[in-house]
Amino acid sequence: MMRKQTIQYDSLVDALVAVSKRLSRYETRYRLESEEFFNGYSRGQMADEADFVEWANDYRHYLVIRSQIDQCLRHAA
């Protein structure tokens, strides 16, 4: 059973950097871009092994953070 972990970051940028580093490690290990992986995973083309579940969750988190940063930038402009 996987334990859910909550990590607090000082800023959205810090969170983006941290999750991007994790994504990069998966991309290097599996020689696949995160977006390609996630598209296949979402269509059920990848196994539900722990690494892939964590990678998918990290990619979802990445998308949320990017959206939040984009919103902040739009409101600041």
Short mmCIF file of C-alpha atoms in Angstrom, two decimals:
data_model
loop_
_atom_site.label_atom_id
_atom_site.label_comp_id
_atom_site.label_asym_id
_atom_site.label_seq_id
_atom_site.Cartn_x
_atom_site.Cartn_y
_atom_site.Cartn_z
CA MET A 1 0.00 0.00 0.00
CA MET A 2 1.33 3.41 -0.97
CA ARG A 3 1.45 6.17 1.63
CA LYS A 4 0.17 9.54 0.56
CA GLN A 5 2.74 12.24 1.12
CA THR A 6 2.05 15.94 1.47
CA ILE A 7 4.89 18.33 0.74
CA GLN A 8 4.67 22.07 1.42
CA TYR A 9 6.47 24.50 -0.88
CA ASP A 10 7.23 28.18 -0.32
CA SER A 11 5.95 29.16 -3.76
CA LEU A 12 4.34 27.79 -6.89
CA VAL A 13 7.69 28.15 -8.65
CA ASP A 14 9.39 25.98 -5.99
CA ALA A 15 6.64 23.38 -6.42
CA LEU A 16 7.01 23.48 -10.22
CA VAL A 17 10.78 22.99 -10.00
CA ALA A 18 10.42 20.05 -7.60
CA VAL A 19 7.78 18.23 -9.63
CA SER A 20 9.67 18.94 -12.88
CA LYS A 21 12.76 17.28 -11.42
CA ARG A 22 10.72 14.19 -10.51
CA LEU A 23 9.21 14.08 -14.01
CA SER A 24 12.68 14.38 -15.54
CA ARG A 25 13.88 11.35 -13.58
CA TYR A 26 10.95 9.26 -14.88
CA GLU A 27 11.53 10.50 -18.44
CA THR A 28 15.20 9.51 -18.25
CA ARG A 29 14.47 6.13 -16.67
CA TYR A 30 11.75 5.16 -19.16
CA ARG A 31 13.00 7.19 -22.16
CA LEU A 32 9.58 8.72 -22.67
CA GLU A 33 8.30 12.28 -22.39
CA SER A 34 5.82 12.78 -19.54
CA GLU A 35 3.09 14.05 -21.84
CA GLU A 36 3.38 10.95 -24.08
CA PHE A 37 3.46 8.68 -21.04
CA PHE A 38 0.41 10.36 -19.51
CA ASN A 39 -1.60 10.13 -22.73
CA GLY A 40 -0.89 6.39 -22.92
CA TYR A 41 -1.52 5.91 -19.21
CA SER A 42 -4.84 7.76 -19.43
CA ARG A 43 -5.92 5.46 -22.26
CA GLY A 44 -5.04 2.38 -20.20
CA GLN A 45 -2.00 1.50 -22.32
CA MET A 46 0.39 1.42 -19.35
CA ALA A 47 0.50 -0.99 -16.43
CA ASP A 48 -0.66 0.18 -13.01
CA GLU A 49 2.73 -0.39 -11.42
CA ALA A 50 3.75 1.93 -8.58
CA ASP A 51 6.20 3.99 -10.69
CA PHE A 52 3.57 4.69 -13.33
CA VAL A 53 0.90 5.63 -10.77
CA GLU A 54 3.35 8.05 -9.11
CA TRP A 55 4.48 9.43 -12.49
CA ALA A 56 0.87 10.04 -13.53
CA ASN A 57 0.14 11.76 -10.22
CA ASP A 58 3.25 13.92 -10.54
CA TYR A 59 2.23 14.89 -14.09
CA ARG A 60 -1.30 15.79 -12.94
CA HIS A 61 0.27 17.90 -10.18
CA TYR A 62 2.56 19.55 -12.75
CA LEU A 63 -0.45 20.49 -14.91
CA VAL A 64 -2.28 22.01 -11.93
CA ILE A 65 0.75 24.05 -10.87
CA ARG A 66 1.32 25.30 -14.44
CA SER A 67 -2.34 26.34 -14.62
CA GLN A 68 -2.07 28.19 -11.29
CA ILE A 69 1.08 30.01 -12.43
CA ASP A 70 -0.59 30.92 -15.75
CA GLN A 71 -3.58 32.36 -13.85
CA CYS A 72 -1.31 34.41 -11.60
CA LEU A 73 0.53 35.79 -14.61
CA ARG A 74 -2.72 36.68 -16.39
CA HIS A 75 -3.98 38.54 -13.30
CA ALA A 76 -0.65 40.35 -12.91
CA ALA A 77 -0.60 41.56 -16.53
#
